[in-house]
Amino acid sequence: MSGIKPSSLAVDIRRVAAEAEVSIATVSRVLNNPDRVSPQTRERVLETATRLGYRPNPNGKRLRKGRAETIGLVIPSPPGRFADSFFLELLAGLGEGLSDAGLDLLVATCPPGSEELACYRRLVEGRRVEGLVVARTRRQDERITYLLEQNIPFVSHGRCDLITTPYPYLDVDGQQGFYIATQHLLHLGHRDIAFIGAPHELNFAAHRLAGYRQAMSEARIPIRPEWLLEGDLSEKSGYQLSQVLLEPPEFPSAILCANDLMALGVLRALRERGLKGGQEVSVIGYDDIPQAQYTDPPLSTVHQPFRDTGKRLVEMLLARLGGVAVSRLQEVWVPELVLRGSDGPPQT
């Protein structure tokens, strides 16, 4: 997890938090909602702020004194598909962080595309939110372009490789995640490794595919085009695509999936064919959603710290509203490979 060192020149909310050894959310509560903080902590934060000569930025005060006191999150989800544990876990972390800061979370769901951008316009131009969290970034993301044009505070969960204007983001390194996952399978002895990726317009799809390609290239193992597929991140998609991969006479000894839901679909397809995940075919997902621990066998996966991510996104948004420079609000965290029961050496 990359850290951000407070500037020795600019006195901002992050520096006060660092010097007082508390979170940014705690500093915000002391300044705006002091009754929710213990007297000892309140005294320490106020003493630190006075000693450093900190003065709250007027833009930051908007968050507490304006109309909304609400942060928005628009979930890009088609009708009937708001069941993705990725969003549910992220929401939990955001909710905890905002509750600590005494703020509310406004959640909207909308299909990706023109309707989604119209939803952003309603929230921003109707002054219904003071800031936004953008989820599931795309390579060329019109949502981020719009928010930059409107000059409204926001932070994105993920990067956009094709947007060059600086903006605040927190990402988990998907390329590194699938690089270490593919390396693990190679070290086990696998050579026939298939990949079920995410929709190509999503930025993380390119990163995770790049990690797989990098590890296979370093091992000098060619990738079979028919084993390189693209799903839609649903369990049904993983199930259907694995039917293609498992067609005789030859099928892969391991399958990497760009998220856990698709991996769950693969495990189901294996069971129906009398095959065991981790024995006849190894399966590794990405996200580490709660269900991953309770599949049969338990799913090996690349872990994303959803709760910590949500809380950190709130801290970054508060920092942005407090005047912290965008360049200091760009973080890429290193993921962790969690091995359970769905991976193992290939059978001969």
PDB file of C-alpha atoms in Angstrom, residues 115-284:
ATOM      1  CA  GLU A 115     -28.315   7.143 -19.173  1.00  0.00           C
ATOM      2  CA  GLU A 116     -25.453   6.841 -16.715  1.00  0.00           C
ATOM      3  CA  LEU A 117     -23.923  10.173 -17.725  1.00  0.00           C
ATOM      4  CA  ALA A 118     -27.360  11.788 -17.469  1.00  0.00           C
ATOM      5  CA  CYS A 119     -27.544  10.493 -13.892  1.00  0.00           C
ATOM      6  CA  TYR A 120     -24.222  12.178 -13.102  1.00  0.00           C
ATOM      7  CA  ARG A 121     -25.548  15.427 -14.554  1.00  0.00           C
ATOM      8  CA  ARG A 122     -28.651  15.268 -12.352  1.00  0.00           C
ATOM      9  CA  LEU A 123     -26.565  14.755  -9.241  1.00  0.00           C
ATOM     10  CA  VAL A 124     -23.979  17.418 -10.042  1.00  0.00           C
ATOM     11  CA  GLU A 125     -26.046  20.144 -11.694  1.00  0.00           C
ATOM     12  CA  GLY A 126     -28.908  19.606  -9.257  1.00  0.00           C
ATOM     13  CA  ARG A 127     -26.411  20.108  -6.397  1.00  0.00           C
ATOM     14  CA  ARG A 128     -27.563  16.885  -4.775  1.00  0.00           C
ATOM     15  CA  VAL A 129     -24.034  15.788  -3.828  1.00  0.00           C
ATOM     16  CA  GLU A 130     -20.851  17.536  -2.730  1.00  0.00           C
ATOM     17  CA  GLY A 131     -18.537  14.918  -4.193  1.00  0.00           C
ATOM     18  CA  LEU A 132     -18.562  11.581  -5.995  1.00  0.00           C
ATOM     19  CA  VAL A 133     -16.862   8.210  -6.039  1.00  0.00           C
ATOM     20  CA  VAL A 134     -16.490   6.724  -9.528  1.00  0.00           C
ATOM     21  CA  ALA A 135     -16.391   2.910  -9.746  1.00  0.00           C
ATOM     22  CA  ARG A 136     -15.293   0.498 -12.485  1.00  0.00           C
ATOM     23  CA  THR A 137     -13.371   2.968 -14.589  1.00  0.00           C
ATOM     24  CA  ARG A 138     -13.135   2.573 -18.337  1.00  0.00           C
ATOM     25  CA  ARG A 139     -10.162   3.151 -20.590  1.00  0.00           C
ATOM     26  CA  GLN A 140     -11.778   6.308 -21.974  1.00  0.00           C
ATOM     27  CA  ASP A 141     -14.187   7.341 -19.246  1.00  0.00           C
ATOM     28  CA  GLU A 142     -16.667  10.106 -20.097  1.00  0.00           C
ATOM     29  CA  ARG A 143     -17.760  10.231 -16.451  1.00  0.00           C
ATOM     30  CA  ILE A 144     -14.325  11.373 -15.321  1.00  0.00           C
ATOM     31  CA  THR A 145     -14.034  13.777 -18.248  1.00  0.00           C
ATOM     32  CA  TYR A 146     -17.369  15.327 -17.239  1.00  0.00           C
ATOM     33  CA  LEU A 147     -16.449  15.632 -13.543  1.00  0.00           C
ATOM     34  CA  LEU A 148     -13.141  17.280 -14.458  1.00  0.00           C
ATOM     35  CA  GLU A 149     -14.994  19.776 -16.648  1.00  0.00           C
ATOM     36  CA  GLN A 150     -17.442  20.532 -13.828  1.00  0.00           C
ATOM     37  CA  ASN A 151     -14.611  20.916 -11.310  1.00  0.00           C
ATOM     38  CA  ILE A 152     -16.496  18.908  -8.707  1.00  0.00           C
ATOM     39  CA  PRO A 153     -14.469  16.919  -6.141  1.00  0.00           C
ATOM     40  CA  PHE A 154     -14.323  13.198  -6.877  1.00  0.00           C
ATOM     41  CA  VAL A 155     -12.094  10.170  -6.500  1.00  0.00           C
ATOM     42  CA  SER A 156     -12.133   7.101  -8.713  1.00  0.00           C
ATOM     43  CA  HIS A 157     -11.742   3.471  -7.760  1.00  0.00           C
ATOM     44  CA  GLY A 158      -9.472   2.539 -10.647  1.00  0.00           C
ATOM     45  CA  ARG A 159      -7.489   4.347 -13.307  1.00  0.00           C
ATOM     46  CA  CYS A 160      -8.180   5.435 -16.902  1.00  0.00           C
ATOM     47  CA  ASP A 161      -5.165   4.860 -19.103  1.00  0.00           C
ATOM     48  CA  LEU A 162      -6.433   7.137 -21.892  1.00  0.00           C
ATOM     49  CA  ILE A 163      -7.162  10.206 -19.717  1.00  0.00           C
ATOM     50  CA  THR A 164      -4.075  12.396 -19.280  1.00  0.00           C
ATOM     51  CA  THR A 165      -5.539  15.157 -17.065  1.00  0.00           C
ATOM     52  CA  PRO A 166      -4.523  14.439 -13.446  1.00  0.00           C
ATOM     53  CA  TYR A 167      -7.332  13.202 -11.189  1.00  0.00           C
ATOM     54  CA  PRO A 168      -7.436  11.423  -7.805  1.00  0.00           C
ATOM     55  CA  TYR A 169      -7.630   7.642  -7.847  1.00  0.00           C
ATOM     56  CA  LEU A 170      -7.086   4.528  -5.790  1.00  0.00           C
ATOM     57  CA  ASP A 171      -6.425   1.310  -7.670  1.00  0.00           C
ATOM     58  CA  VAL A 172      -5.313  -2.232  -6.906  1.00  0.00           C
ATOM     59  CA  ASP A 173      -2.630  -3.394  -9.335  1.00  0.00           C
ATOM     60  CA  GLY A 174      -4.500  -5.906 -11.464  1.00  0.00           C
ATOM     61  CA  GLN A 175      -1.519  -6.543 -13.705  1.00  0.00           C
ATOM     62  CA  GLN A 176       0.614  -7.549 -10.747  1.00  0.00           C
ATOM     63  CA  GLY A 177      -2.271  -9.587  -9.338  1.00  0.00           C
ATOM     64  CA  PHE A 178      -2.664 -11.798 -12.381  1.00  0.00           C
ATOM     65  CA  TYR A 179       1.075 -11.891 -12.987  1.00  0.00           C
ATOM     66  CA  ILE A 180       1.607 -13.577  -9.606  1.00  0.00           C
ATOM     67  CA  ALA A 181      -1.469 -15.792 -10.111  1.00  0.00           C
ATOM     68  CA  THR A 182      -0.196 -17.006 -13.494  1.00  0.00           C
ATOM     69  CA  GLN A 183       3.308 -17.477 -12.102  1.00  0.00           C
ATOM     70  CA  HIS A 184       1.848 -19.601  -9.311  1.00  0.00           C
ATOM     71  CA  LEU A 185       0.133 -21.893 -11.817  1.00  0.00           C
ATOM     72  CA  LEU A 186       3.320 -22.123 -13.884  1.00  0.00           C
ATOM     73  CA  HIS A 187       5.328 -23.070 -10.800  1.00  0.00           C
ATOM     74  CA  LEU A 188       2.805 -25.828 -10.100  1.00  0.00           C
ATOM     75  CA  GLY A 189       3.589 -27.214 -13.545  1.00  0.00           C
ATOM     76  CA  HIS A 190       0.650 -25.900 -15.593  1.00  0.00           C
ATOM     77  CA  ARG A 191       1.275 -24.991 -19.210  1.00  0.00           C
ATOM     78  CA  ASP A 192      -2.254 -25.124 -20.661  1.00  0.00           C
ATOM     79  CA  ILE A 193      -3.680 -22.046 -18.933  1.00  0.00           C
ATOM     80  CA  ALA A 194      -6.881 -20.418 -20.248  1.00  0.00           C
ATOM     81  CA  PHE A 195      -8.065 -16.896 -19.441  1.00  0.00           C
ATOM     82  CA  ILE A 196     -11.626 -15.576 -19.126  1.00  0.00           C
ATOM     83  CA  GLY A 197     -11.323 -11.795 -19.170  1.00  0.00           C
ATOM     84  CA  ALA A 198     -13.570  -8.835 -18.432  1.00  0.00           C
ATOM     85  CA  PRO A 199     -15.246  -6.587 -21.028  1.00  0.00           C
ATOM     86  CA  HIS A 200     -12.442  -4.880 -22.945  1.00  0.00           C
ATOM     87  CA  GLU A 201     -13.759  -1.345 -22.356  1.00  0.00           C
ATOM     88  CA  LEU A 202     -13.106  -1.657 -18.612  1.00  0.00           C
ATOM     89  CA  ASN A 203      -9.648  -0.413 -17.679  1.00  0.00           C
ATOM     90  CA  PHE A 204      -8.871  -3.212 -15.252  1.00  0.00           C
ATOM     91  CA  ALA A 205      -9.579  -5.771 -17.987  1.00  0.00           C
ATOM     92  CA  ALA A 206      -6.481  -4.660 -19.878  1.00  0.00           C
ATOM     93  CA  HIS A 207      -4.348  -4.680 -16.721  1.00  0.00           C
ATOM     94  CA  ARG A 208      -5.329  -8.208 -15.651  1.00  0.00           C
ATOM     95  CA  LEU A 209      -4.856  -9.572 -19.164  1.00  0.00           C
ATOM     96  CA  ALA A 210      -1.428  -7.888 -19.317  1.00  0.00           C
ATOM     97  CA  GLY A 211      -0.342  -9.680 -16.131  1.00  0.00           C
ATOM     98  CA  TYR A 212      -1.339 -13.054 -17.594  1.00  0.00           C
ATOM     99  CA  ARG A 213       0.422 -12.296 -20.875  1.00  0.00           C
ATOM    100  CA  GLN A 214       3.570 -11.117 -19.088  1.00  0.00           C
ATOM    101  CA  ALA A 215       3.937 -14.285 -17.035  1.00  0.00           C
ATOM    102  CA  MET A 216       3.245 -16.565 -20.026  1.00  0.00           C
ATOM    103  CA  SER A 217       5.713 -14.620 -22.162  1.00  0.00           C
ATOM    104  CA  GLU A 218       8.470 -14.805 -19.554  1.00  0.00           C
ATOM    105  CA  ALA A 219       7.892 -18.573 -19.347  1.00  0.00           C
ATOM    106  CA  ARG A 220       8.019 -18.726 -23.175  1.00  0.00           C
ATOM    107  CA  ILE A 221       4.683 -20.475 -23.330  1.00  0.00           C
ATOM    108  CA  PRO A 222       2.456 -19.492 -26.276  1.00  0.00           C
ATOM    109  CA  ILE A 223      -1.116 -18.450 -25.535  1.00  0.00           C
ATOM    110  CA  ARG A 224      -3.719 -20.392 -27.464  1.00  0.00           C
ATOM    111  CA  PRO A 225      -6.203 -17.902 -29.014  1.00  0.00           C
ATOM    112  CA  GLU A 226      -9.165 -20.259 -28.476  1.00  0.00           C
ATOM    113  CA  TRP A 227      -8.404 -20.232 -24.736  1.00  0.00           C
ATOM    114  CA  LEU A 228      -8.506 -16.439 -24.488  1.00  0.00           C
ATOM    115  CA  LEU A 229     -12.166 -15.460 -23.925  1.00  0.00           C
ATOM    116  CA  GLU A 230     -14.107 -12.398 -22.756  1.00  0.00           C
ATOM    117  CA  GLY A 231     -17.004 -12.598 -20.297  1.00  0.00           C
ATOM    118  CA  ASP A 232     -19.400 -10.071 -18.788  1.00  0.00           C
ATOM    119  CA  LEU A 233     -18.360 -10.587 -15.128  1.00  0.00           C
ATOM    120  CA  SER A 234     -21.456 -12.646 -14.271  1.00  0.00           C
ATOM    121  CA  GLU A 235     -21.547 -16.204 -12.923  1.00  0.00           C
ATOM    122  CA  LYS A 236     -23.647 -17.205 -15.944  1.00  0.00           C
ATOM    123  CA  SER A 237     -20.955 -15.872 -18.264  1.00  0.00           C
ATOM    124  CA  GLY A 238     -18.239 -17.940 -16.575  1.00  0.00           C
ATOM    125  CA  TYR A 239     -20.445 -21.017 -16.739  1.00  0.00           C
ATOM    126  CA  GLN A 240     -21.204 -20.603 -20.443  1.00  0.00           C
ATOM    127  CA  LEU A 241     -17.644 -19.810 -21.502  1.00  0.00           C
ATOM    128  CA  SER A 242     -16.235 -22.740 -19.556  1.00  0.00           C
ATOM    129  CA  GLN A 243     -18.517 -25.023 -21.592  1.00  0.00           C
ATOM    130  CA  VAL A 244     -16.508 -23.879 -24.628  1.00  0.00           C
ATOM    131  CA  LEU A 245     -13.169 -24.393 -22.878  1.00  0.00           C
ATOM    132  CA  LEU A 246     -14.081 -27.870 -21.629  1.00  0.00           C
ATOM    133  CA  GLU A 247     -15.060 -29.288 -25.037  1.00  0.00           C
ATOM    134  CA  PRO A 248     -13.102 -32.472 -25.856  1.00  0.00           C
ATOM    135  CA  PRO A 249     -10.711 -33.711 -27.021  1.00  0.00           C
ATOM    136  CA  GLU A 250      -8.431 -31.210 -25.228  1.00  0.00           C
ATOM    137  CA  PHE A 251      -9.126 -28.678 -22.506  1.00  0.00           C
ATOM    138  CA  PRO A 252      -6.927 -26.468 -20.301  1.00  0.00           C
ATOM    139  CA  SER A 253      -5.467 -27.678 -17.027  1.00  0.00           C
ATOM    140  CA  ALA A 254      -6.083 -24.272 -15.398  1.00  0.00           C
ATOM    141  CA  ILE A 255      -8.463 -21.345 -15.920  1.00  0.00           C
ATOM    142  CA  LEU A 256      -7.899 -17.772 -14.726  1.00  0.00           C
ATOM    143  CA  CYS A 257     -11.039 -15.640 -14.352  1.00  0.00           C
ATOM    144  CA  ALA A 258     -11.063 -11.841 -14.246  1.00  0.00           C
ATOM    145  CA  ASN A 259     -13.467 -11.881 -11.288  1.00  0.00           C
ATOM    146  CA  ASP A 260     -14.781 -14.347  -8.735  1.00  0.00           C
ATOM    147  CA  LEU A 261     -18.336 -14.524 -10.046  1.00  0.00           C
ATOM    148  CA  MET A 262     -17.151 -15.912 -13.381  1.00  0.00           C
ATOM    149  CA  ALA A 263     -14.892 -18.331 -11.483  1.00  0.00           C
ATOM    150  CA  LEU A 264     -17.945 -19.575  -9.546  1.00  0.00           C
ATOM    151  CA  GLY A 265     -19.611 -20.319 -12.891  1.00  0.00           C
ATOM    152  CA  VAL A 266     -16.539 -22.270 -13.999  1.00  0.00           C
ATOM    153  CA  LEU A 267     -16.583 -24.370 -10.811  1.00  0.00           C
ATOM    154  CA  ARG A 268     -20.223 -25.210 -11.397  1.00  0.00           C
ATOM    155  CA  ALA A 269     -19.520 -26.316 -14.981  1.00  0.00           C
ATOM    156  CA  LEU A 270     -16.685 -28.524 -13.741  1.00  0.00           C
ATOM    157  CA  ARG A 271     -18.940 -30.206 -11.166  1.00  0.00           C
ATOM    158  CA  GLU A 272     -21.570 -30.946 -13.792  1.00  0.00           C
ATOM    159  CA  ARG A 273     -18.943 -32.722 -15.879  1.00  0.00           C
ATOM    160  CA  GLY A 274     -17.693 -34.761 -12.949  1.00  0.00           C
ATOM    161  CA  LEU A 275     -14.469 -32.768 -12.699  1.00  0.00           C
ATOM    162  CA  LYS A 276     -13.007 -31.347  -9.499  1.00  0.00           C
ATOM    163  CA  GLY A 277     -11.659 -27.816  -9.247  1.00  0.00           C
ATOM    164  CA  GLY A 278      -8.062 -27.940  -8.049  1.00  0.00           C
ATOM    165  CA  GLN A 279      -7.633 -31.499  -9.283  1.00  0.00           C
ATOM    166  CA  GLU A 280      -8.546 -32.062 -12.945  1.00  0.00           C
ATOM    167  CA  VAL A 281      -8.717 -28.297 -13.584  1.00  0.00           C
ATOM    168  CA  SER A 282      -7.347 -25.478 -11.413  1.00  0.00           C
ATOM    169  CA  VAL A 283      -9.397 -22.276 -11.135  1.00  0.00           C
ATOM    170  CA  ILE A 284      -8.278 -18.870  -9.810  1.00  0.00           C
TER     171      ILE A 284
END
